[in-house]
Short mmCIF file of C-alpha atoms in Angstrom, two decimals:
data_model
loop_
_atom_site.label_atom_id
_atom_site.label_comp_id
_atom_site.label_asym_id
_atom_site.label_seq_id
_atom_site.Cartn_x
_atom_site.Cartn_y
_atom_site.Cartn_z
CA MET A 12 -106.71 116.63 34.05
CA ASN A 13 -109.43 119.17 34.60
CA GLN A 14 -111.67 118.48 37.56
CA THR A 15 -115.23 119.30 36.58
CA LEU A 16 -118.65 119.26 38.13
CA VAL A 17 -119.51 116.04 36.29
CA SER A 18 -116.39 114.20 37.39
CA TYR A 19 -117.16 115.32 40.94
CA LEU A 20 -120.79 114.17 40.87
CA SER A 21 -119.81 110.86 39.27
CA GLN A 22 -118.48 109.57 42.62
CA TYR A 23 -122.02 109.40 44.04
CA THR A 24 -124.27 106.40 43.54
CA PHE A 25 -127.24 108.46 42.34
CA PHE A 26 -125.18 109.39 39.33
CA ASP A 27 -125.41 105.88 37.89
CA SER A 28 -129.22 105.89 38.11
CA LEU A 29 -129.20 109.30 36.41
CA LEU A 30 -127.01 107.82 33.73
CA ALA A 31 -129.49 104.98 33.21
CA LEU A 32 -132.24 107.59 32.88
CA PHE A 33 -130.44 109.05 29.88
CA GLY A 34 -129.89 105.67 28.24
CA ASN A 35 -126.25 105.41 29.34
CA ASN A 36 -125.32 108.26 27.05
CA GLN A 37 -122.55 110.09 28.88
CA GLY A 38 -122.38 113.01 26.48
CA VAL A 39 -126.06 113.88 26.83
CA LEU A 40 -126.01 113.54 30.62
CA THR A 41 -122.89 115.74 30.85
CA PHE A 42 -124.58 118.35 28.71
CA VAL A 43 -127.82 118.25 30.73
CA ILE A 44 -125.99 118.57 34.07
CA TYR A 45 -123.97 121.50 32.81
CA LEU A 46 -127.04 123.17 31.32
CA VAL A 47 -129.02 122.87 34.58
CA PHE A 48 -126.13 124.22 36.65
CA VAL A 49 -125.42 127.01 34.18
CA LEU A 50 -129.05 128.11 34.39
CA ILE A 51 -128.97 127.94 38.21
CA ILE A 52 -125.71 129.90 38.44
CA VAL A 53 -126.74 132.48 35.84
CA GLY A 54 -130.10 132.94 37.55
CA MET A 55 -128.41 133.30 40.91
CA CYS A 56 -125.82 135.76 39.65
CA ALA A 57 -128.44 137.81 37.79
CA THR A 58 -130.42 138.00 41.04
CA ILE A 59 -127.27 139.03 42.91
CA GLY A 60 -126.62 141.66 40.23
CA GLY A 61 -130.21 142.89 40.53
CA LEU A 62 -130.10 142.93 44.31
CA GLY A 63 -126.73 144.67 43.94
CA THR A 64 -128.45 147.66 42.35
CA TYR A 65 -130.96 147.60 45.21
CA ALA A 66 -128.23 147.25 47.85
CA GLU A 67 -126.27 150.06 46.26
CA ARG A 68 -129.21 152.46 46.53
CA LYS A 69 -130.24 151.28 49.98
CA ILE A 70 -126.73 151.46 51.44
CA SER A 71 -126.08 154.83 49.82
CA ALA A 72 -129.38 156.01 51.30
CA ASP A 73 -128.31 154.77 54.75
CA LEU A 74 -124.94 156.51 54.45
CA GLN A 75 -126.60 159.77 53.46
CA LEU A 76 -129.47 159.56 56.00
CA ARG A 77 -132.11 159.02 53.32
CA ILE A 78 -134.70 156.25 53.08
CA GLY A 79 -133.98 154.78 49.65
CA PRO A 80 -136.27 152.57 47.56
CA ASN A 81 -139.12 151.22 49.75
CA ARG A 82 -142.21 150.99 47.53
CA VAL A 83 -141.93 147.84 45.41
CA GLY A 84 -142.29 144.72 47.51
CA PRO A 85 -141.22 144.36 51.16
CA TYR A 86 -138.57 147.00 51.98
CA GLY A 87 -138.39 147.75 48.25
CA LEU A 88 -136.66 144.41 47.61
CA LEU A 89 -138.38 143.91 44.25
CA GLN A 90 -137.16 147.24 42.92
CA PHE A 91 -134.79 145.54 40.49
CA LEU A 92 -137.65 143.58 38.89
CA ALA A 93 -139.58 146.82 38.40
CA ASP A 94 -136.45 148.37 36.88
CA GLY A 95 -136.08 145.41 34.53
CA VAL A 96 -139.69 145.65 33.35
CA LYS A 97 -139.23 149.37 32.83
CA MET A 98 -136.12 148.83 30.75
CA ILE A 99 -137.82 146.29 28.49
CA THR A 100 -140.74 148.65 27.82
CA LYS A 101 -138.50 151.61 26.95
CA GLU A 102 -137.98 152.66 23.37
CA ASP A 103 -134.75 151.55 21.70
CA VAL A 104 -133.02 154.69 20.50
CA MET A 105 -129.89 154.53 18.42
CA PRO A 106 -128.06 157.56 16.99
CA ASN A 107 -128.30 157.78 13.20
CA SER A 108 -124.59 158.24 12.83
CA ALA A 109 -123.69 155.27 15.05
CA ASP A 110 -121.83 152.20 13.83
CA LYS A 111 -124.85 149.91 14.06
CA PHE A 112 -123.14 146.52 14.17
CA LEU A 113 -120.62 147.52 16.85
CA PHE A 114 -123.39 149.34 18.75
CA TYR A 115 -125.26 146.03 19.04
CA LEU A 116 -122.11 144.03 19.67
CA ALA A 117 -120.80 146.02 22.66
CA PRO A 118 -123.37 145.02 25.35
CA LEU A 119 -123.25 141.43 24.09
CA LEU A 120 -119.47 141.34 24.52
CA ALA A 121 -119.79 142.72 28.04
CA LEU A 122 -122.37 140.05 28.87
CA ILE A 123 -120.27 137.23 27.36
CA GLY A 124 -117.11 138.40 29.11
CA VAL A 125 -118.82 138.38 32.49
CA PHE A 126 -120.86 135.19 32.07
CA ALA A 127 -117.91 133.16 30.82
CA THR A 128 -115.97 133.94 34.01
CA LEU A 129 -118.68 132.19 36.06
CA ALA A 130 -117.50 128.84 34.67
CA VAL A 131 -114.36 128.77 36.82
CA LEU A 132 -115.61 130.60 39.91
CA PRO A 133 -115.04 128.15 42.82
CA PHE A 134 -118.38 128.22 44.63
CA SER A 135 -117.23 125.17 46.61
CA SER A 136 -114.62 122.48 46.19
CA GLY A 137 -116.95 120.26 44.14
CA LEU A 138 -119.66 122.50 42.77
CA ALA A 139 -117.40 124.70 40.62
CA MET A 140 -118.52 124.05 37.08
CA ALA A 141 -115.07 123.47 35.63
CA ASP A 142 -111.88 123.63 37.66
CA LEU A 143 -109.63 124.27 34.64
CA ASN A 144 -105.92 123.76 35.21
CA VAL A 145 -105.41 127.25 33.74
CA GLY A 146 -108.35 128.65 35.75
CA ILE A 147 -106.99 132.01 36.90
CA PHE A 148 -105.28 132.59 33.57
CA TYR A 149 -108.53 131.94 31.72
CA LEU A 150 -110.37 134.29 34.06
CA ILE A 151 -107.94 137.17 33.45
CA ALA A 152 -108.11 136.58 29.70
CA ILE A 153 -111.86 136.30 29.27
CA SER A 154 -112.70 139.19 31.60
CA SER A 155 -110.68 141.49 29.30
CA LEU A 156 -113.63 141.26 26.91
CA VAL A 157 -115.42 143.74 29.18
CA GLY A 158 -112.71 146.32 28.44
CA VAL A 159 -113.22 145.76 24.72
CA ALA A 160 -116.98 146.17 25.22
CA VAL A 161 -116.53 149.45 27.08
CA PHE A 162 -114.35 150.86 24.33
CA LEU A 163 -116.59 149.57 21.53
CA GLY A 164 -119.67 151.01 23.24
CA GLY A 165 -118.00 154.40 23.46
CA TYR A 166 -116.66 154.27 19.92
CA ALA A 167 -119.77 152.97 18.16
CA SER A 168 -122.12 155.59 19.67
CA ASN A 169 -120.41 158.38 17.72
CA SER A 170 -121.12 160.80 20.53
CA LYS A 171 -118.38 162.91 22.07
CA TRP A 172 -119.26 162.00 25.66
CA SER A 173 -119.32 158.31 24.80
CA MET A 174 -116.04 158.51 22.92
CA LEU A 175 -114.29 160.21 25.84
CA GLY A 176 -115.77 157.71 28.29
CA GLY A 177 -114.79 154.78 26.10
CA LEU A 178 -111.20 156.00 25.72
CA ARG A 179 -110.86 156.63 29.43
CA GLY A 180 -112.45 153.28 30.19
CA ALA A 181 -110.14 151.38 27.85
CA SER A 182 -106.96 153.03 29.16
CA GLN A 183 -108.08 152.61 32.78
CA ILE A 184 -109.08 148.96 32.45
CA ILE A 185 -105.90 147.90 30.66
CA SER A 186 -103.70 149.89 33.06
CA TYR A 187 -105.20 148.41 36.21
CA GLU A 188 -105.04 144.93 34.75
CA ILE A 189 -101.25 145.00 35.31
CA PRO A 190 -101.19 145.33 39.17
CA VAL A 191 -104.12 142.89 39.44
CA THR A 192 -102.37 140.31 37.24
CA ILE A 193 -99.07 140.65 39.07
CA SER A 194 -100.65 140.30 42.52
CA ILE A 195 -102.49 137.19 41.26
CA LEU A 196 -99.12 135.97 39.93
CA ALA A 197 -97.71 136.15 43.47
CA ILE A 198 -100.55 133.91 44.70
CA THR A 199 -99.92 131.46 41.83
CA LEU A 200 -96.29 131.33 42.86
CA ILE A 201 -97.12 130.45 46.47
CA ALA A 202 -99.87 127.96 45.65
CA GLY A 203 -97.92 126.33 42.83
CA GLY A 204 -100.79 126.11 40.38
CA MET A 205 -103.22 128.16 38.36
CA SER A 206 -106.40 126.18 39.03
CA PHE A 207 -108.79 127.45 41.67
CA GLY A 208 -108.90 123.96 43.18
CA THR A 209 -105.17 124.10 43.93
CA ILE A 210 -105.28 127.67 45.21
CA VAL A 211 -108.31 127.22 47.48
CA GLY A 212 -107.13 123.77 48.57
CA ALA A 213 -103.82 125.24 49.76
CA GLN A 214 -105.71 127.46 52.26
CA LYS A 215 -107.48 124.65 54.13
CA GLY A 216 -108.18 124.83 57.84
CA SER A 217 -108.27 127.81 60.16
CA PRO A 218 -108.23 131.42 58.84
CA ILE A 219 -104.53 131.64 59.70
CA ASN A 220 -103.88 129.55 56.58
CA TRP A 221 -105.52 132.07 54.27
CA PHE A 222 -103.15 133.48 51.70
CA ILE A 223 -103.73 137.02 52.95
CA PHE A 224 -101.94 135.95 56.18
CA HIS A 225 -99.36 133.79 54.40
CA ASN A 226 -96.63 136.44 54.51
CA PRO A 227 -96.44 140.25 54.69
CA PHE A 228 -96.22 140.54 50.92
CA THR A 229 -99.50 138.77 50.22
CA PHE A 230 -101.12 140.95 52.88
CA ILE A 231 -100.19 144.04 50.85
CA GLY A 232 -101.01 142.12 47.68
CA PHE A 233 -104.64 141.73 48.73
CA PHE A 234 -105.10 145.48 48.94
CA VAL A 235 -103.33 146.00 45.60
CA TYR A 236 -105.68 143.42 44.09
CA PHE A 237 -108.75 145.01 45.66
CA ILE A 238 -107.90 148.56 44.55
CA GLY A 239 -107.06 147.32 41.06
CA ALA A 240 -110.29 145.32 40.91
CA LEU A 241 -112.31 148.39 41.89
CA ALA A 242 -110.72 150.27 39.00
CA GLU A 243 -111.15 147.40 36.55
CA THR A 244 -114.88 147.22 37.22
CA ASN A 245 -115.20 151.02 36.89
CA ARG A 246 -116.37 151.40 40.47
CA ALA A 247 -116.03 154.63 42.41
CA PRO A 248 -113.62 156.22 43.24
CA PHE A 249 -112.36 155.05 39.83
CA ASP A 250 -115.62 155.53 37.89
CA LEU A 251 -114.09 158.01 35.43
CA PRO A 252 -115.44 156.24 32.31
CA GLU A 253 -118.98 156.99 33.46
CA ALA A 254 -118.37 160.09 35.56
CA GLU A 255 -121.83 161.63 35.57
CA SER A 256 -120.64 165.11 36.50
CA GLU A 257 -118.18 165.30 33.60
CA LEU A 258 -119.26 162.92 30.85
CA VAL A 259 -123.08 162.72 31.26
CA SER A 260 -122.95 158.93 31.51
CA GLY A 261 -119.71 158.03 29.75
CA TYR A 262 -119.62 155.10 27.35
CA HIS A 263 -123.30 154.21 27.72
CA THR A 264 -124.69 157.71 27.18
CA GLU A 265 -126.46 156.65 23.96
CA TYR A 266 -127.68 153.29 25.24
CA THR A 267 -131.34 152.96 26.17
CA GLY A 268 -133.72 150.21 27.20
CA MET A 269 -132.51 146.63 27.25
CA ARG A 270 -129.04 147.38 25.90
CA PHE A 271 -128.38 149.75 28.79
CA GLY A 272 -129.82 147.10 31.09
CA PHE A 273 -127.35 144.50 29.80
CA PHE A 274 -124.44 146.88 30.40
CA ALA A 275 -125.66 147.50 33.96
CA LEU A 276 -126.25 143.79 34.59
CA ALA A 277 -122.80 142.88 33.29
CA GLU A 278 -121.22 145.55 35.46
CA TYR A 279 -122.91 144.41 38.66
CA ILE A 280 -122.21 140.71 38.03
CA GLU A 281 -118.59 141.60 37.27
CA VAL A 282 -118.28 143.27 40.67
CA PHE A 283 -119.57 140.05 42.25
CA VAL A 284 -117.13 137.93 40.21
CA VAL A 285 -114.21 140.15 41.20
CA CYS A 286 -115.21 139.91 44.87
CA GLY A 287 -115.57 136.15 44.56
CA VAL A 288 -112.10 135.83 43.03
CA GLY A 289 -110.68 138.00 45.81
CA ALA A 290 -112.37 135.78 48.39
CA ALA A 291 -111.05 132.62 46.72
CA LEU A 292 -107.49 133.82 46.20
CA PHE A 293 -106.82 135.65 49.45
CA LEU A 294 -109.57 134.87 51.95
CA GLY A 295 -109.66 131.10 51.84
CA GLY A 296 -112.59 130.66 49.45
CA GLY A 297 -115.17 128.16 50.62
CA ASN A 298 -112.95 126.33 53.10
CA LEU A 299 -114.67 125.39 56.34
CA PRO A 300 -112.84 126.63 59.44
CA LEU A 301 -113.09 123.09 60.87
CA PRO A 302 -110.95 120.16 59.75
CA ILE A 303 -113.74 118.11 58.16
CA GLU A 304 -112.43 115.41 55.85
CA ILE A 305 -115.71 113.77 54.76
CA ASP A 306 -116.99 115.00 51.41
CA ILE A 307 -120.78 114.93 51.29
CA ILE A 308 -123.31 117.26 49.68
CA PRO A 309 -124.15 119.15 52.96
CA VAL A 310 -120.45 119.97 53.40
CA GLN A 311 -120.39 121.28 49.85
CA LEU A 312 -123.42 123.45 50.58
CA ALA A 313 -121.76 124.79 53.74
CA GLN A 314 -118.67 125.65 51.66
CA PHE A 315 -120.93 127.36 49.15
CA ALA A 316 -122.52 129.44 51.94
CA ILE A 317 -119.11 130.45 53.31
CA PHE A 318 -117.85 131.43 49.87
CA MET A 319 -120.94 133.53 49.20
CA THR A 320 -120.69 135.21 52.61
CA LYS A 321 -117.10 136.25 51.96
CA ALA A 322 -117.83 137.44 48.42
CA LEU A 323 -120.90 139.43 49.47
CA LEU A 324 -119.04 141.01 52.40
CA LEU A 325 -116.44 142.22 49.89
CA TYR A 326 -119.34 143.44 47.72
CA TYR A 327 -120.56 145.47 50.69
CA VAL A 328 -117.11 147.00 51.09
CA VAL A 329 -117.11 147.93 47.39
CA ILE A 330 -120.39 149.83 47.79
CA TRP A 331 -119.17 151.35 51.04
CA VAL A 332 -116.00 152.63 49.33
CA ARG A 333 -118.09 154.19 46.58
CA TRP A 334 -119.99 156.42 48.98
CA THR A 335 -116.95 157.28 51.10
CA PHE A 336 -114.23 158.46 48.71
CA PRO A 337 -114.46 161.28 46.16
CA ARG A 338 -113.70 160.55 42.52
CA LEU A 339 -110.09 160.85 41.33
CA ARG A 340 -108.82 163.05 38.52
CA VAL A 341 -107.71 161.24 35.39
CA ASP A 342 -104.02 162.11 35.88
CA GLN A 343 -104.16 160.93 39.51
CA LEU A 344 -105.78 157.72 38.29
CA MET A 345 -102.91 156.96 35.92
CA SER A 346 -100.16 157.91 38.37
CA ILE A 347 -101.73 155.74 41.11
CA CYS A 348 -101.70 152.78 38.77
CA TRP A 349 -98.28 153.13 37.17
CA LYS A 350 -96.27 154.84 39.93
CA TYR A 351 -97.68 153.20 43.04
CA LEU A 352 -99.67 150.03 42.45
CA THR A 353 -97.50 148.46 39.74
CA PRO A 354 -94.14 148.93 41.57
CA ILE A 355 -95.77 147.71 44.81
CA ALA A 356 -97.16 144.67 43.00
CA ILE A 357 -93.75 143.84 41.49
CA PHE A 358 -92.17 144.32 44.92
CA ASN A 359 -94.72 141.88 46.36
CA LEU A 360 -93.99 139.36 43.63
CA VAL A 361 -90.22 139.52 44.25
CA GLY A 362 -90.84 139.34 48.00
CA CYS A 363 -93.04 136.26 47.62
CA ALA A 364 -90.45 134.53 45.42
CA ILE A 365 -87.68 135.20 47.95
CA TRP A 366 -90.00 134.11 50.81
CA VAL A 367 -90.72 130.80 49.10
CA VAL A 368 -87.01 130.09 48.66
CA VAL A 369 -85.83 131.30 52.09
CA PHE A 370 -88.64 129.83 54.22
CA ASN A 371 -89.26 126.84 51.96
CA GLY A 372 -92.85 127.88 51.18
CA HIS A 373 -94.02 127.99 54.81
CA SER A 374 -96.41 130.68 56.00
CA VAL A 375 -95.78 133.03 58.92
CA ALA A 376 -98.06 130.93 61.15
CA GLN A 377 -96.20 127.72 60.28
CA ILE A 378 -92.82 129.33 61.02
CA LEU A 379 -94.04 130.72 64.35
CA GLY A 380 -95.63 127.36 65.11
CA GLY A 381 -92.20 125.78 64.75
CA HIS A 382 -92.60 123.69 61.61
CA MET B 16 -117.34 99.41 36.73
CA ASN B 17 -118.90 102.70 37.77
CA PHE B 18 -119.01 105.89 35.79
CA LYS B 19 -115.91 107.47 37.25
CA ASP B 20 -113.69 104.53 36.29
CA ARG B 21 -115.02 104.62 32.78
CA TYR B 22 -114.69 108.39 32.80
CA LEU B 23 -111.04 108.19 33.79
CA SER B 24 -110.21 105.28 31.53
CA GLY B 25 -108.20 105.98 28.43
CA GLU B 26 -111.20 105.48 26.18
CA THR B 27 -112.91 108.71 27.28
CA MET B 28 -109.80 110.58 28.36
CA ILE B 29 -109.81 112.99 25.43
CA GLN B 30 -113.51 113.58 25.90
CA ALA B 31 -112.92 114.30 29.60
CA GLN B 32 -110.26 116.86 28.70
CA PHE B 33 -112.77 118.77 26.65
CA ASP B 34 -115.62 118.39 29.14
CA GLY B 35 -114.16 121.24 31.17
CA LEU B 36 -114.71 123.56 28.23
CA MET B 37 -118.36 122.61 27.77
CA PRO B 38 -119.78 124.92 30.51
CA ILE B 39 -117.90 127.84 28.94
CA VAL B 40 -119.58 127.23 25.60
CA ILE B 41 -122.96 126.85 27.32
CA LEU B 42 -122.46 130.05 29.33
CA ILE B 43 -121.56 132.02 26.20
CA SER B 44 -124.63 130.63 24.40
CA VAL B 45 -126.81 131.58 27.39
CA ALA B 46 -125.41 135.11 27.23
CA ILE B 47 -126.19 135.34 23.50
CA LEU B 48 -129.70 133.91 24.00
CA LEU B 49 -130.38 136.31 26.88
CA PHE B 50 -129.27 139.21 24.69
CA LEU B 51 -131.43 138.13 21.75
CA GLY B 52 -134.37 137.38 24.07
CA GLY B 53 -134.19 140.83 25.63
CA HIS B 54 -134.27 142.40 22.17
CA PHE B 55 -137.11 140.13 21.08
CA LEU B 56 -139.19 141.15 24.11
CA SER B 57 -138.51 144.84 23.65
CA VAL B 58 -139.58 144.65 19.98
CA PHE B 59 -143.07 143.71 21.19
CA LEU B 60 -143.27 145.76 24.39
CA ALA B 61 -141.38 148.95 23.59
CA PRO B 62 -142.98 151.90 21.80
CA LYS B 63 -141.51 152.97 18.45
CA LYS B 64 -141.79 156.68 17.76
CA PRO B 65 -138.61 157.65 15.93
CA SER B 66 -137.86 161.30 15.29
CA VAL B 67 -134.92 163.24 13.90
CA LEU B 68 -134.04 164.82 17.22
CA LYS B 69 -134.06 161.51 19.07
CA SER B 70 -131.59 159.96 16.69
CA THR B 71 -128.93 162.65 17.06
CA PRO B 72 -126.14 162.03 19.58
CA TYR B 73 -126.79 163.60 22.96
CA GLU B 74 -124.74 166.72 23.60
CA CYS B 75 -126.65 168.39 26.42
CA GLY B 76 -129.02 170.22 24.10
CA GLU B 77 -126.42 171.60 21.70
CA GLU B 78 -126.57 170.52 18.09
CA PRO B 79 -123.61 168.17 17.53
CA VAL B 80 -120.88 169.61 15.35
CA GLY B 81 -118.91 167.11 13.32
CA THR B 82 -118.37 163.48 14.22
CA ALA B 83 -116.89 162.04 17.40
CA TRP B 84 -114.54 159.86 15.35
CA SER B 85 -111.73 162.35 15.23
CA MET B 86 -108.15 162.39 16.41
CA PHE B 87 -107.66 161.61 20.08
CA ASN B 88 -104.88 162.25 22.52
CA VAL B 89 -101.63 160.37 21.91
CA ARG B 90 -101.37 159.57 25.64
CA PHE B 91 -103.88 156.77 25.23
CA TYR B 92 -101.59 155.24 22.63
CA VAL B 93 -98.60 155.41 24.99
CA VAL B 94 -100.63 153.77 27.76
CA GLY B 95 -101.61 151.02 25.32
CA LEU B 96 -97.96 150.43 24.38
CA ILE B 97 -96.80 150.21 28.01
CA PHE B 98 -99.69 147.86 28.74
CA ILE B 99 -98.73 145.47 25.94
CA ILE B 100 -95.15 145.21 27.22
CA PHE B 101 -96.26 144.50 30.79
CA ASP B 102 -99.02 142.13 29.75
CA VAL B 103 -96.73 139.99 27.61
CA GLU B 104 -94.15 139.90 30.41
CA SER B 105 -96.72 138.81 32.99
CA VAL B 106 -98.02 136.13 30.61
CA LEU B 107 -94.47 134.84 30.25
CA MET B 108 -94.02 134.81 34.03
CA PHE B 109 -97.11 132.67 34.72
CA PRO B 110 -95.54 129.29 33.72
CA VAL B 111 -92.45 130.08 35.81
CA ALA B 112 -94.65 130.95 38.80
CA VAL B 113 -96.53 127.66 38.47
CA ILE B 114 -93.41 125.47 38.66
CA PHE B 115 -91.49 127.73 41.05
CA LYS B 116 -92.62 125.90 44.21
CA GLU B 117 -91.89 122.55 42.61
CA LEU B 118 -88.40 123.67 41.59
CA ASN B 119 -87.79 124.85 45.16
CA GLU B 120 -88.85 121.49 46.57
CA MET B 121 -86.50 119.77 44.12
CA GLY B 122 -83.66 121.90 45.51
CA HIS B 123 -83.27 124.30 42.59
CA GLY B 124 -84.85 127.21 44.49
CA VAL B 125 -81.91 129.65 44.33
CA TYR B 126 -81.31 128.91 40.64
CA ALA B 127 -85.00 129.53 39.83
CA LEU B 128 -84.99 132.68 41.94
CA VAL B 129 -81.98 134.13 40.13
CA ILE B 130 -83.56 133.50 36.72
CA PHE B 131 -86.91 134.87 37.92
CA LEU B 132 -85.32 138.02 39.36
CA SER B 133 -83.27 138.66 36.24
CA PHE B 134 -86.44 138.43 34.19
CA ILE B 135 -88.25 140.85 36.50
CA SER B 136 -85.29 143.23 36.44
CA VAL B 137 -85.80 143.59 32.68
CA LEU B 138 -89.40 144.55 33.45
CA LEU B 139 -88.25 147.01 36.11
CA GLU B 140 -85.75 148.51 33.68
CA GLY B 141 -88.62 149.15 31.28
CA ILE B 142 -90.77 150.86 33.89
CA ALA B 143 -87.80 152.97 35.06
CA TYR B 144 -87.16 154.07 31.48
CA CYS B 145 -90.82 155.05 30.96
CA TRP B 146 -90.84 156.84 34.31
CA LYS B 147 -87.71 158.84 33.44
CA LYS B 148 -89.04 159.73 29.99
CA GLY B 149 -92.17 161.08 31.71
CA ASP B 150 -94.54 158.69 29.96
CA LEU B 151 -96.10 157.68 33.25
CA ASP B 152 -97.15 161.27 33.96
CA TRP B 153 -100.44 162.17 32.42
CA VAL B 154 -99.72 165.89 32.07
CA LYS B 155 -95.93 166.12 32.15
CA SER B 156 -95.39 164.09 29.00
CA PHE B 157 -97.33 166.78 27.15
CA GLN B 158 -95.20 169.56 28.62
CA THR B 159 -91.87 167.91 27.82
CA SER B 160 -92.91 167.54 24.21
CA LEU B 161 -93.74 171.26 24.12
CA LYS B 162 -90.25 172.22 25.36
CA LYS B 163 -88.59 170.56 22.39
#
């Protein structure tokens, strides 16, 4: 059965009084709880996406010995709000020759594909909205919508730059999905389940139990996942679909105002989601480093804080990588994916399978500890 | 009888199965509402001064010649084909990966491993074939087709 937020909250006594408040109608209460949490999570992730644009500019400024945005609000922190207001008040321009329906549809698909992944993201062991038993599978499937959106955006604009960017984006996103999926497959094999609850729960305790330290293959697998995730979210050094020095702005050349804003928002939230998944799969998710067995709301909040810290640290690394490495050529991009990452990922998968059989599923630490 | 017992009882079991899907539906609706709301706001706040030049595709100042919907490089098609093969194979491997640990604990580890490896070897055979044909090279595949 799927563990959900509601079935988690139902173990507390305040839940029954809440239920009485809604006239003992379980369906309505379930809906209201989900709606409130969806709004909280979406608001939080939109703020993280907004602050992501700010962090990107500020960190890039630091790395290049510039000052960066510092006018709007304290330290320029409210820059993203000013950007949002600016985008709303910009004129909506659409090329005459564009495919109008698909042109509207593309940013919406990107937004849906990113928002829907938030449903299974394990913020803590109880506060994940729905811990589906096919969690990681669902996440891979629904996040592919972003690839469709990138291609549709490029195609519908009927501009040559957009078309080239869309084609590059589509081929890049689908190619890098393979190493990412296979390295996730190795984690599924070790954890013995596809739900985030199972995967994060298997990494309880000290950091030595994290899956990145489980065996040498998962250690390599983390880097395969991270490189593939960078490419899947079109981040530098894999930002060929929107390479500004070659393709003007790639697939969103013709997008203005709010529609461009939605593309940017979806992209920045997707980076956060990818970092969160990396933290949950390889870096122990929201597990406390102490063996605490009691399950109360403060423990859940501490788990939430730990999960966010790990995800945002990975987010920092993503921005750091962007301003450190030069962009790849398109042929290098494809050969890195198909000739290096995919064989390494398959090697890791085979290695993990053999490890599970030979060492009976124990990690390196357990073997050295004499279990 | 508290809520959880009722929740887990057979009466609401089917409902509980579907409850996990409810946040997904809500999230998708929130995305759609956000999209429509953004458009609604910009209808009121954004200026509207359409002109012929604004509504032509941007080509760095040049007048666009023809449409962008023309033939594109066949390499993208090859990449798509290879992707489909790998994607289907990895989808088929997910159920095996889920029960692999369980099979190992039941004592069928070596048997499962042999089947798993033979399945992966089919995948590896595919990638070796593509590699040898030169389909994994972005530029070389073009040159080999010229030589014929």
